[in-house]
Coordinates of C-alpha atoms in Angstrom, one line a residue:
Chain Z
X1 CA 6.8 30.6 -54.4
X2 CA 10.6 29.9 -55.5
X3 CA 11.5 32.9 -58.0
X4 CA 14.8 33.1 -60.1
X5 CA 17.5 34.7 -58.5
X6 CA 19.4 37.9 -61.2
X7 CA 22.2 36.1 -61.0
X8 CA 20.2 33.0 -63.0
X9 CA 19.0 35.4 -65.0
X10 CA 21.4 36.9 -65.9
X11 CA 23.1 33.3 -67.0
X12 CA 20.2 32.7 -69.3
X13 CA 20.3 36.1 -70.5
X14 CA 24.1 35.8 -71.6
X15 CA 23.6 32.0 -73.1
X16 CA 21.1 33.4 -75.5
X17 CA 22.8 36.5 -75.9
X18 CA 26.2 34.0 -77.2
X19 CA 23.4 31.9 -79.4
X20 CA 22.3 34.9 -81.2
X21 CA 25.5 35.7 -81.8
X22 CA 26.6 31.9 -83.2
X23 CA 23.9 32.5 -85.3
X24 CA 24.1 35.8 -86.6
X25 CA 21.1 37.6 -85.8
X26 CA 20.0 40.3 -83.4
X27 CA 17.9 39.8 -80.5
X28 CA 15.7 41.1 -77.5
X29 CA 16.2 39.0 -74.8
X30 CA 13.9 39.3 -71.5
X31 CA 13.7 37.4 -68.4
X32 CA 10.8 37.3 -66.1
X33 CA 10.7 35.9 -62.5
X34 CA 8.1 34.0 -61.0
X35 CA 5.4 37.0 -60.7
X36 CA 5.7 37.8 -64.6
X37 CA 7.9 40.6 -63.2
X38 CA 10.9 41.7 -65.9
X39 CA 14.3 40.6 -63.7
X40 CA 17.2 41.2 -66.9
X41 CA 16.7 42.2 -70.4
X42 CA 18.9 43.3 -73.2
X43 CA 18.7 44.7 -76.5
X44 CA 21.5 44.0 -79.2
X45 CA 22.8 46.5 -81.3
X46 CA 20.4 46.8 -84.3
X47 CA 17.7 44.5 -83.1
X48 CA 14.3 45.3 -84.5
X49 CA 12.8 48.2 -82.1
X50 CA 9.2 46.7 -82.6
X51 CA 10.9 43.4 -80.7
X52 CA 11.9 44.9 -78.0
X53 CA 8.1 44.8 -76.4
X54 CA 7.2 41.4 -77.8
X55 CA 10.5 39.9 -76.4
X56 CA 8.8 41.2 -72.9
X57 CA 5.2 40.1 -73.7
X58 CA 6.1 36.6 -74.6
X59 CA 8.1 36.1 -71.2
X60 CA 5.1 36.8 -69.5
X61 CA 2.9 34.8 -70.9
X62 CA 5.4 32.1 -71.1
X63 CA 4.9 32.9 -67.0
X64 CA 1.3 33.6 -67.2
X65 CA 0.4 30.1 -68.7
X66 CA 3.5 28.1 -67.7
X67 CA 3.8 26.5 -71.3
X68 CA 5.7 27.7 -74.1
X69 CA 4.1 30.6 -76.2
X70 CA 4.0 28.7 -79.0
X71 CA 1.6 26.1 -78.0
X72 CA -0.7 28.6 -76.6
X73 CA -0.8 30.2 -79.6
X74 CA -1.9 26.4 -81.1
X75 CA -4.6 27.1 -79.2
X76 CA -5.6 30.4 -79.7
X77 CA -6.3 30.0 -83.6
X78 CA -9.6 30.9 -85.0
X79 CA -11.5 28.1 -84.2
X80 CA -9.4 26.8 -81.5
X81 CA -10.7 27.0 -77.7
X82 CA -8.5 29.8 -76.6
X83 CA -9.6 32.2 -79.5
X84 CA -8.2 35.5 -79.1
X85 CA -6.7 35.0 -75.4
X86 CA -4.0 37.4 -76.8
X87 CA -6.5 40.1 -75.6
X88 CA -6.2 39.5 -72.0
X89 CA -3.0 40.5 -69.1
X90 CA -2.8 43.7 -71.5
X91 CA -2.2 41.9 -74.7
X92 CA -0.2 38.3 -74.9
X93 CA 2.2 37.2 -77.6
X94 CA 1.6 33.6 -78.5
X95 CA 3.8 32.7 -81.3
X96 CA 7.4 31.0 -80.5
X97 CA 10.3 32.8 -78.4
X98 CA 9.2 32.5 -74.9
X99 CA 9.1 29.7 -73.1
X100 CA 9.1 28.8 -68.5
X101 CA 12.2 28.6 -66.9
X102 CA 12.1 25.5 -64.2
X103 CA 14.1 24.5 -61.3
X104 CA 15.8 20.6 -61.0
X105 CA 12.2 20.2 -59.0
X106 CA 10.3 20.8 -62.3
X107 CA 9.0 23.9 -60.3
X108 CA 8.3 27.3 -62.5
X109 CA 10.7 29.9 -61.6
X110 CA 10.3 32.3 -64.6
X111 CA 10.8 32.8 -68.1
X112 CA 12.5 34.0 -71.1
X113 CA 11.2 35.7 -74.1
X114 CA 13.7 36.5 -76.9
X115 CA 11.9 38.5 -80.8
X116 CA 14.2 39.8 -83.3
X117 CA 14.2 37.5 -85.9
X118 CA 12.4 34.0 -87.2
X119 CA 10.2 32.5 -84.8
X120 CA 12.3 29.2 -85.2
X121 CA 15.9 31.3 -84.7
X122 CA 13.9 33.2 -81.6
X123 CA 12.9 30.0 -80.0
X124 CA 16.7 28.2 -80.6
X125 CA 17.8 31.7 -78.7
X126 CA 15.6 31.1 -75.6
X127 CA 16.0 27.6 -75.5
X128 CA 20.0 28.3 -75.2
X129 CA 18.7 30.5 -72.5
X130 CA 16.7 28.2 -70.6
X131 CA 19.4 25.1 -70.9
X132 CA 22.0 27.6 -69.2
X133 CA 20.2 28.0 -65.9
X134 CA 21.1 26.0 -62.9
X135 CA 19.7 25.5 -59.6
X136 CA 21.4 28.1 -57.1
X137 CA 23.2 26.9 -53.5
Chain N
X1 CA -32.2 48.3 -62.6
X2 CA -32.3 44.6 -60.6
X3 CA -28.5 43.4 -59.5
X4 CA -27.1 40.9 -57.8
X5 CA -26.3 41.1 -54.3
X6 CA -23.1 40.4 -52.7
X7 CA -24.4 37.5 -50.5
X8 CA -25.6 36.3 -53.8
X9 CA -22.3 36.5 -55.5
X10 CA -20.2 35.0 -52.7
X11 CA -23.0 32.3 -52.9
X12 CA -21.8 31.7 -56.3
X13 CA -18.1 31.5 -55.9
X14 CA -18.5 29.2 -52.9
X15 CA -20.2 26.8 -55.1
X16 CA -17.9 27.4 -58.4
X17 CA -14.9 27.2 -55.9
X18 CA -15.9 23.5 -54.6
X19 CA -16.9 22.3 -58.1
X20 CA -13.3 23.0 -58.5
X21 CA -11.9 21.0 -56.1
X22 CA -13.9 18.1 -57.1
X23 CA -12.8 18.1 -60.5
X24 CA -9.1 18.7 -59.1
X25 CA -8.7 22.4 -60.7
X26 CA -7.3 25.8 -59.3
X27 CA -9.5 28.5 -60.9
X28 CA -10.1 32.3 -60.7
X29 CA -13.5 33.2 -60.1
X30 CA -15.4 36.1 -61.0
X31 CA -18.7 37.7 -60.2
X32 CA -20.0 40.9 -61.8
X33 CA -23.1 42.7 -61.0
X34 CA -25.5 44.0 -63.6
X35 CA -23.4 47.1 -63.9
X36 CA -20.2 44.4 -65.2
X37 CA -18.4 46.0 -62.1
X38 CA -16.6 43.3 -60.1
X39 CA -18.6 42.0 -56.8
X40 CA -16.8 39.2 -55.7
X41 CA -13.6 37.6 -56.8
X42 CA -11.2 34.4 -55.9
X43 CA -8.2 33.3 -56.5
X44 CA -7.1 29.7 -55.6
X45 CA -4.0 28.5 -54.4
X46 CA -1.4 28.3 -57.2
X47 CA -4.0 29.3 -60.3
X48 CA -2.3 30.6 -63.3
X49 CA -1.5 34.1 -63.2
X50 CA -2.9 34.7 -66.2
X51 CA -6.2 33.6 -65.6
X52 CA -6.7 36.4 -62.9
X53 CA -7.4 38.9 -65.8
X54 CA -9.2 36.4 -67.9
X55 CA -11.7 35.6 -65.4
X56 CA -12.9 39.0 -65.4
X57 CA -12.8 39.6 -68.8
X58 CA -14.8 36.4 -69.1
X59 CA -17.7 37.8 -66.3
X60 CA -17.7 41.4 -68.0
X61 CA -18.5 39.6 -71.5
X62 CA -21.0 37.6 -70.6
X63 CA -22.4 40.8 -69.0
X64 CA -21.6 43.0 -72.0
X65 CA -23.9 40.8 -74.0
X66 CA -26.0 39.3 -71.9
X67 CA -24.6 35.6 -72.9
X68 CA -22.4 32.9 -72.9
X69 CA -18.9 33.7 -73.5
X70 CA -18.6 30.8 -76.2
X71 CA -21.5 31.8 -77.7
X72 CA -20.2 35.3 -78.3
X73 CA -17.1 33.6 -79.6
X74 CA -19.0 31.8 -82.4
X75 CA -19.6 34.9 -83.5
X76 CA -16.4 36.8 -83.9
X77 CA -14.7 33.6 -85.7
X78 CA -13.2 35.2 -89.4
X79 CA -16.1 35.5 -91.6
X80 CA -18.3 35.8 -88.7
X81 CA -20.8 39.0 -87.9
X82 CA -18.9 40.0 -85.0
X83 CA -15.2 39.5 -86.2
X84 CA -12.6 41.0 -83.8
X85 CA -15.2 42.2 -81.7
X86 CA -12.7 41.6 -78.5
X87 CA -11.1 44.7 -79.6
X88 CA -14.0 46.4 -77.6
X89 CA -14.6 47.5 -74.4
X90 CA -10.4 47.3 -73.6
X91 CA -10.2 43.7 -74.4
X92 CA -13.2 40.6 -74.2
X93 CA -12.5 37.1 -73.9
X94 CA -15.0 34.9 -76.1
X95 CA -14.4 31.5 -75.1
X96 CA -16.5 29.5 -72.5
X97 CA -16.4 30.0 -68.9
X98 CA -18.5 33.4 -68.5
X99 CA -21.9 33.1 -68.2
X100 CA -24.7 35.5 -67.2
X101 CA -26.9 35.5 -63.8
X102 CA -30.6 35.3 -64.1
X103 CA -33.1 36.3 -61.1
X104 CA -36.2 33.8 -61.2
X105 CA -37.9 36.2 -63.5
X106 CA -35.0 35.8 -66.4
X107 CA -34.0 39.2 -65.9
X108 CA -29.8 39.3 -66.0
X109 CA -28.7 40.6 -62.7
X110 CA -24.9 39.4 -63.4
X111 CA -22.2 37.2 -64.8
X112 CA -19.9 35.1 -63.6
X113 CA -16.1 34.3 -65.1
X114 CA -14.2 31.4 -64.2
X115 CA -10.2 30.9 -65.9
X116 CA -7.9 28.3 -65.1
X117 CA -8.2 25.1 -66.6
X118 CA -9.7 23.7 -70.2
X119 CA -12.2 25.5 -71.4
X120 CA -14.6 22.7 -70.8
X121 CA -14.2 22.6 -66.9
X122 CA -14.2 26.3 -67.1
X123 CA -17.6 26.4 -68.3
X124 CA -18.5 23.5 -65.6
X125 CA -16.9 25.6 -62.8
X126 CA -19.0 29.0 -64.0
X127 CA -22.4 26.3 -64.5
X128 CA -22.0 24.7 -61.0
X129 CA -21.7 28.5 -59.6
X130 CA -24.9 29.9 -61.6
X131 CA -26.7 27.4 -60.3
X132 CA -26.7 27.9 -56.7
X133 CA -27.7 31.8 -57.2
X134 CA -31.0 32.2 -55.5
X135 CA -33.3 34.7 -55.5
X136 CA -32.9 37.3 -52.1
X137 CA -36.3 37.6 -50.8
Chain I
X1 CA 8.8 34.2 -51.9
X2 CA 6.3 33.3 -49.0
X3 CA 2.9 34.8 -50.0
X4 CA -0.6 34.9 -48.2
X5 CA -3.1 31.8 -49.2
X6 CA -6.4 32.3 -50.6
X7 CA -7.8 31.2 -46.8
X8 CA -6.2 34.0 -45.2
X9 CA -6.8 36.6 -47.6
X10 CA -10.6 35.5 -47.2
X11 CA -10.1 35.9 -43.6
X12 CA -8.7 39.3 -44.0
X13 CA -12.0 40.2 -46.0
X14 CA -14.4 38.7 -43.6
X15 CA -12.4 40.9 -40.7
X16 CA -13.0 44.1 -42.6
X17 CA -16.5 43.8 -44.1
X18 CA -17.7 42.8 -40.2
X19 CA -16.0 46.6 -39.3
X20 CA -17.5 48.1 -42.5
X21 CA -21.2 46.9 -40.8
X22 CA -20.0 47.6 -37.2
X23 CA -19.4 51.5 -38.4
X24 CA -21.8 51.8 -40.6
X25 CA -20.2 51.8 -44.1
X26 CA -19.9 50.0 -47.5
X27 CA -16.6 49.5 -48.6
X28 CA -14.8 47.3 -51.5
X29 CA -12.1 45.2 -49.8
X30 CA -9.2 43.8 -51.8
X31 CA -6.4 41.4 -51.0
X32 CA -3.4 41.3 -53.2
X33 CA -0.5 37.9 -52.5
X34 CA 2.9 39.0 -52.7
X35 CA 3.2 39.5 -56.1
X36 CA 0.4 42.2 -56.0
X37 CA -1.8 40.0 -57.9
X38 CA -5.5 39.9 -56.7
X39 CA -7.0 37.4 -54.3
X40 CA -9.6 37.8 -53.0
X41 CA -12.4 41.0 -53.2
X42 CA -15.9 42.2 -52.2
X43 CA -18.1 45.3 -52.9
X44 CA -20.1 45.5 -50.4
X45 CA -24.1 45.8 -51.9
X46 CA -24.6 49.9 -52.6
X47 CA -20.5 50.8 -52.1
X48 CA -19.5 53.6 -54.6
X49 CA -18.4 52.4 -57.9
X50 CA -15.8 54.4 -58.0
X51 CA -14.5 52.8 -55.2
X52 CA -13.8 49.6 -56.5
X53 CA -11.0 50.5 -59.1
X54 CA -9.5 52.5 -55.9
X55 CA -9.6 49.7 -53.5
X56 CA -7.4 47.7 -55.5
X57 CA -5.2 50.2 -56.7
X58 CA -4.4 50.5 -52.8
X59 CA -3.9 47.4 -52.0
X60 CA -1.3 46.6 -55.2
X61 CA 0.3 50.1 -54.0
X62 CA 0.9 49.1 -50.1
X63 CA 2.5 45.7 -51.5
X64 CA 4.7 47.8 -54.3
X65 CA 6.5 50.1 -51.8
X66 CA 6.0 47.8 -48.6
X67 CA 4.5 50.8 -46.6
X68 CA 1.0 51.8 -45.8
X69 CA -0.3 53.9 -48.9
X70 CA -0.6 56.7 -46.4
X71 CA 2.8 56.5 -45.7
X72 CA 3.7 57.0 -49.1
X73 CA 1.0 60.3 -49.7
X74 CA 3.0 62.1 -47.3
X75 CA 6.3 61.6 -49.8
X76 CA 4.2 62.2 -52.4
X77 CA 3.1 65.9 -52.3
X78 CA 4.2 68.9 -54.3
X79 CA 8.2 69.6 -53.0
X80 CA 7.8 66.3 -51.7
X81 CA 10.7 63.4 -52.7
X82 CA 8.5 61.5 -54.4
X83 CA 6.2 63.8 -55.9
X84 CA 3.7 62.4 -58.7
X85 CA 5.0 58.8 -58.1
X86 CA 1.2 58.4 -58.5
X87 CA 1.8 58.0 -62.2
X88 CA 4.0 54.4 -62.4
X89 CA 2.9 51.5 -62.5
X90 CA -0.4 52.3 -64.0
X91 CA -1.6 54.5 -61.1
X92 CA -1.2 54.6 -58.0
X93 CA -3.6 55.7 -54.9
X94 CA -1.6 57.0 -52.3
X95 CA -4.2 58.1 -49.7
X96 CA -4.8 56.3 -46.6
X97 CA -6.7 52.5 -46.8
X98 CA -4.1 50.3 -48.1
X99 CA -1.9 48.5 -45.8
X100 CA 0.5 45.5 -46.1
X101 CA 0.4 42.6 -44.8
X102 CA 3.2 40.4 -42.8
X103 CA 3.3 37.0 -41.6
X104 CA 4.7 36.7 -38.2
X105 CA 8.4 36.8 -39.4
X106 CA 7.7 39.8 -40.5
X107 CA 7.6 39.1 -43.7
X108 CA 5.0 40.8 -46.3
X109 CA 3.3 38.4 -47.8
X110 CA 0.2 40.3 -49.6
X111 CA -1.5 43.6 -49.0
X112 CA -5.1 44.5 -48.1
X113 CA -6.9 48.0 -50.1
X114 CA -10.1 49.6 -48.7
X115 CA -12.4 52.5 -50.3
X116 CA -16.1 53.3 -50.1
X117 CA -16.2 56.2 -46.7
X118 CA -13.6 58.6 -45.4
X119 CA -10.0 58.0 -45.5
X120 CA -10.0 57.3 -41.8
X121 CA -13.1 55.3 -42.0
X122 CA -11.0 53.3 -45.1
X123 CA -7.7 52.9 -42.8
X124 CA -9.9 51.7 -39.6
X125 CA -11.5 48.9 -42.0
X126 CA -8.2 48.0 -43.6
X127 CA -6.3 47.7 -39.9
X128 CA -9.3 45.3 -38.9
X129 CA -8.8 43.3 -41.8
X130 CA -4.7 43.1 -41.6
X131 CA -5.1 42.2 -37.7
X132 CA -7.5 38.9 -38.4
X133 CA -4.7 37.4 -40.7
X134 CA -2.7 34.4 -39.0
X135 CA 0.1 32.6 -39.7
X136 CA -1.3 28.9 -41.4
X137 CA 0.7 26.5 -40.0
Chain Q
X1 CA 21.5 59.9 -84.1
X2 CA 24.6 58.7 -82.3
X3 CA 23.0 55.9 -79.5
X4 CA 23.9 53.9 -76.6
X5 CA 25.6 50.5 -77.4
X6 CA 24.6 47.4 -75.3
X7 CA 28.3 47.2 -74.2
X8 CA 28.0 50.7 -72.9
X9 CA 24.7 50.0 -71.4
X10 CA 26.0 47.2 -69.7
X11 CA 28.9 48.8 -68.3
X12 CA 26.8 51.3 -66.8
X13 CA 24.4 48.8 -65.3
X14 CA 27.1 47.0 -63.8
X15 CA 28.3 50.3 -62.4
X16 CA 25.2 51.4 -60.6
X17 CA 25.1 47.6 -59.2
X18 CA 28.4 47.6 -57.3
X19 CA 27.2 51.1 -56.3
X20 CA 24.4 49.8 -54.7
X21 CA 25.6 46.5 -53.4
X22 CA 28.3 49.4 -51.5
X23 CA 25.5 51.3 -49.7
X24 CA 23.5 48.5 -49.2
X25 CA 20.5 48.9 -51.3
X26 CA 18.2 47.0 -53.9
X27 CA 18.1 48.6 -56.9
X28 CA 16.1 48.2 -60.6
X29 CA 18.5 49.6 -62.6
X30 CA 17.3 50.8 -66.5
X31 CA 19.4 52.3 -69.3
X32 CA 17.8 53.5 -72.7
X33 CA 19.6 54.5 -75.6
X34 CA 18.6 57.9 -77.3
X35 CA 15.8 57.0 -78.8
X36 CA 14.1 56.1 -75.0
X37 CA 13.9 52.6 -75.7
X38 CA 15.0 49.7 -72.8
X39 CA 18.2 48.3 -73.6
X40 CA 19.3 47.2 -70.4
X41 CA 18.1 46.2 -67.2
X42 CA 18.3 44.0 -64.0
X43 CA 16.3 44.2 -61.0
X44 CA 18.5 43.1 -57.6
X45 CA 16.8 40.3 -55.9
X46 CA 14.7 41.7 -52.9
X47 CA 14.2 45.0 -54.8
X48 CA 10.7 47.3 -54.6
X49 CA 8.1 45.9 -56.8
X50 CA 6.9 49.1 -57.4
X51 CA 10.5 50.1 -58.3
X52 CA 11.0 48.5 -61.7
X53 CA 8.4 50.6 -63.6
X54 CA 9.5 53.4 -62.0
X55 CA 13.7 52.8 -62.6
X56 CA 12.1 52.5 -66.5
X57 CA 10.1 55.7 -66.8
X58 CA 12.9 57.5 -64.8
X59 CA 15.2 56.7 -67.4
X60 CA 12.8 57.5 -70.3
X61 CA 12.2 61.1 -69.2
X62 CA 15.7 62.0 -68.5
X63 CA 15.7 61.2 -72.5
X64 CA 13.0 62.8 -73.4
X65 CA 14.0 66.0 -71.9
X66 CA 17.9 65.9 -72.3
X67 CA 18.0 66.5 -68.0
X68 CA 18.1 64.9 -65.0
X69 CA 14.4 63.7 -63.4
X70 CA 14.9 65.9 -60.5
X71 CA 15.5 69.1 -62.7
X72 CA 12.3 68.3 -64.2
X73 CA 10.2 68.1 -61.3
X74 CA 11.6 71.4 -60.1
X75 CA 9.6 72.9 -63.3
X76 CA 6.6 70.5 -62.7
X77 CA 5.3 71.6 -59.3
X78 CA 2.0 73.6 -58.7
X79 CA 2.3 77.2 -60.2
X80 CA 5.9 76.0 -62.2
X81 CA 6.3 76.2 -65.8
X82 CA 5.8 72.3 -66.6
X83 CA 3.1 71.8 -64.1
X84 CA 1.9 68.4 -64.5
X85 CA 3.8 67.7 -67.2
X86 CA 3.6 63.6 -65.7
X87 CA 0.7 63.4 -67.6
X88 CA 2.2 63.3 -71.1
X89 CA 4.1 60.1 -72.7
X90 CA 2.4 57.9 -70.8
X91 CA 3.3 58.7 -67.6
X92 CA 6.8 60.9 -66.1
X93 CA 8.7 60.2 -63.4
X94 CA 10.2 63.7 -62.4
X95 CA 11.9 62.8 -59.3
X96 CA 15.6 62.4 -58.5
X97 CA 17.2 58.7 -60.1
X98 CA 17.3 59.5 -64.0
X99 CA 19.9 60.8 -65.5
X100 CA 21.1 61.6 -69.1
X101 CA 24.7 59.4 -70.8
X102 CA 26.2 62.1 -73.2
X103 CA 28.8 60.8 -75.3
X104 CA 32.9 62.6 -74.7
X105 CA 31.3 65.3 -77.3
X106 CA 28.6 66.3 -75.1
X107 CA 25.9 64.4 -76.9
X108 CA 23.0 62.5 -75.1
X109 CA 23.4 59.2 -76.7
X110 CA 20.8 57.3 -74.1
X111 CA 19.8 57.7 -69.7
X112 CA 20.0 55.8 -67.0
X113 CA 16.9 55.0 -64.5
X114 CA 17.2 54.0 -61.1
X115 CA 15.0 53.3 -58.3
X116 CA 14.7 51.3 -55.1
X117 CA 15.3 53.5 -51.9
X118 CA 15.8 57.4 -51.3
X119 CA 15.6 59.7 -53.8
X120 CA 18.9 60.3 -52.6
X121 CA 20.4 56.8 -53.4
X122 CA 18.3 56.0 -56.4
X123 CA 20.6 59.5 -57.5
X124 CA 23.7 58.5 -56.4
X125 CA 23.7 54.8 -58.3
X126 CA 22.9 56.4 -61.4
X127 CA 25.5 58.9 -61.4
X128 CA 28.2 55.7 -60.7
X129 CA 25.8 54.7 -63.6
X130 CA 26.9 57.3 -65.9
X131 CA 30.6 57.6 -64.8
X132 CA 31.4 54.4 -66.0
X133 CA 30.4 54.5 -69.4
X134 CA 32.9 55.2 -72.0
X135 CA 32.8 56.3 -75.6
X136 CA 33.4 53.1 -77.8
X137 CA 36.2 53.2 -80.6

């Protein structure tokens, strides 16, 4: 199993950290590797404390489910066929903000979970995270 | 109190695990005994992470309550009788693919979980292994 | 990350339970991959229930620290250097019975947890599972 | 309360780092700020699985108690003062790697957790931790 390396973690860490900033809001910013295992993560001055284990949360199940947390959570509405889901893996997070980190293969190699703000502003933060990662030589 | 043995367990996640590879899915697999403690357990090559837990969760339900999963899940839908009953027992999953174990008398001597795929071939992958659980003479 | 395959953790597991018989005991035997996620497991029919919980507590715990969790008692006492480490990570059993698990590069690639007899007993039934596990080529 | 900033945080993080990289070791590295919650962290590639909850609670207790880990564990052993005092918080790590960041007035403004070798390294990269971080005008 390929895994990302800190260094490309650290990358998509710093993108989003610089996209938060463009657009003025505070963020939690976590990175996972390929085991769901937190690899970077930094909190901004002033972010929300209560985003600091949701920005975590939604990079694992971003990893759990290889899909962004959002569409899980399409699927997890009353009704829906994954009802409640968040209960398992010691409580998910299935609205936007994390989303799979792939290699130029298409392989999962991790994710990236950003809370602190709208769900639309915390998804345009990770996906400035994922865009920044490259493929390591 | 009647259980299920392990030969009878394994005999069930032999058979979910090759229904899975004819329908082309990678599945965790799940057996409980009567007690909803975990007998036998698989996890195929390159299943979701995330489904691990799940497919417990899903065997322990169906043990809990002595039913389908989905039916459960019917149940704790807003409005329901059983709203938000996954907040029990440290977390239940309520959507198909656990199923209880029957000896040939209809007693429950177990449950079986499977996760990894739609909830459809879920449910298909925990029928295929209920099915092959025979009574021990 | 290389990590063990479903077929070879299952080999592992055969390999111990046929100890377990040869000596007269009933174990649960769990195999973690390298990311200390679960398997594959048995309880064998009568094992102690509290056993279960223990067996893969070991196995995640040899694959945490790379050492056998025997290894990692002996640090662990009072005046020890890593005394009370039992408490990260969830819990961790740091008696004899979990070992890890290398491929032939010497790499670890999963880890194998035993419980259900004396701690000897458990390390004599892990050993025969870790020795059955070869390289898949 | 006077707290941590991220810049500081980060400083310190990439302090312990080069540490580490210097004597050879793999390293999660975790710094709260003074209310104990994670504000920075990386986890070296290669590091201890185990390590990364550990290099977080390590740093949590050195806030919670104003002290380094290892003073704490001096008070927690059998027949001390603070004997088992692990159990609170959700779990202490009272061994050597944490350490408190005061401010140039002497004020604990956030720790730093470390862990992924000996006692005696995990201590040494978070003092390099600490050295490096300066108040902020």
């Amino acid at each position: 199993m390929m895994s990302i390396l800190l260094e490309q973690a650290q990358t998509a860490v710093r993108a989003a950290q610089q996209k938060a900033v463009e657009i003025g809001v505070r963020m939690n910013i976590a990175v996972v590797d390929a085991g769901a295992n937190l690899t970077a993560f930094v909190r901004m001055d002033g972010a929300w404390l209560g985003s600091l284990d949701i920005s975590i949360r939604k990079a694992k199940t971003a990893r759990f489910f290889d899909m962004p947390t959002g569409e899980l959570g399409k699927l997890s509405q009353p009704g829906g066929p994954l009802y409640h889901i968040e209960h398992s893996n010691g409580g998910l997070i299935t609205f936007p903000g994390g989303l799979p980190i792939h290699d130029s293969n298409g392989r999962v190699i991790g994710a990236i979970g950003v809370s602190g703000s709208s769900v639309e502003d915390d998804h345009a933060v990770a996906t400035a995270g994922v865009a920044a990662v490259r493929d390591v030589h």
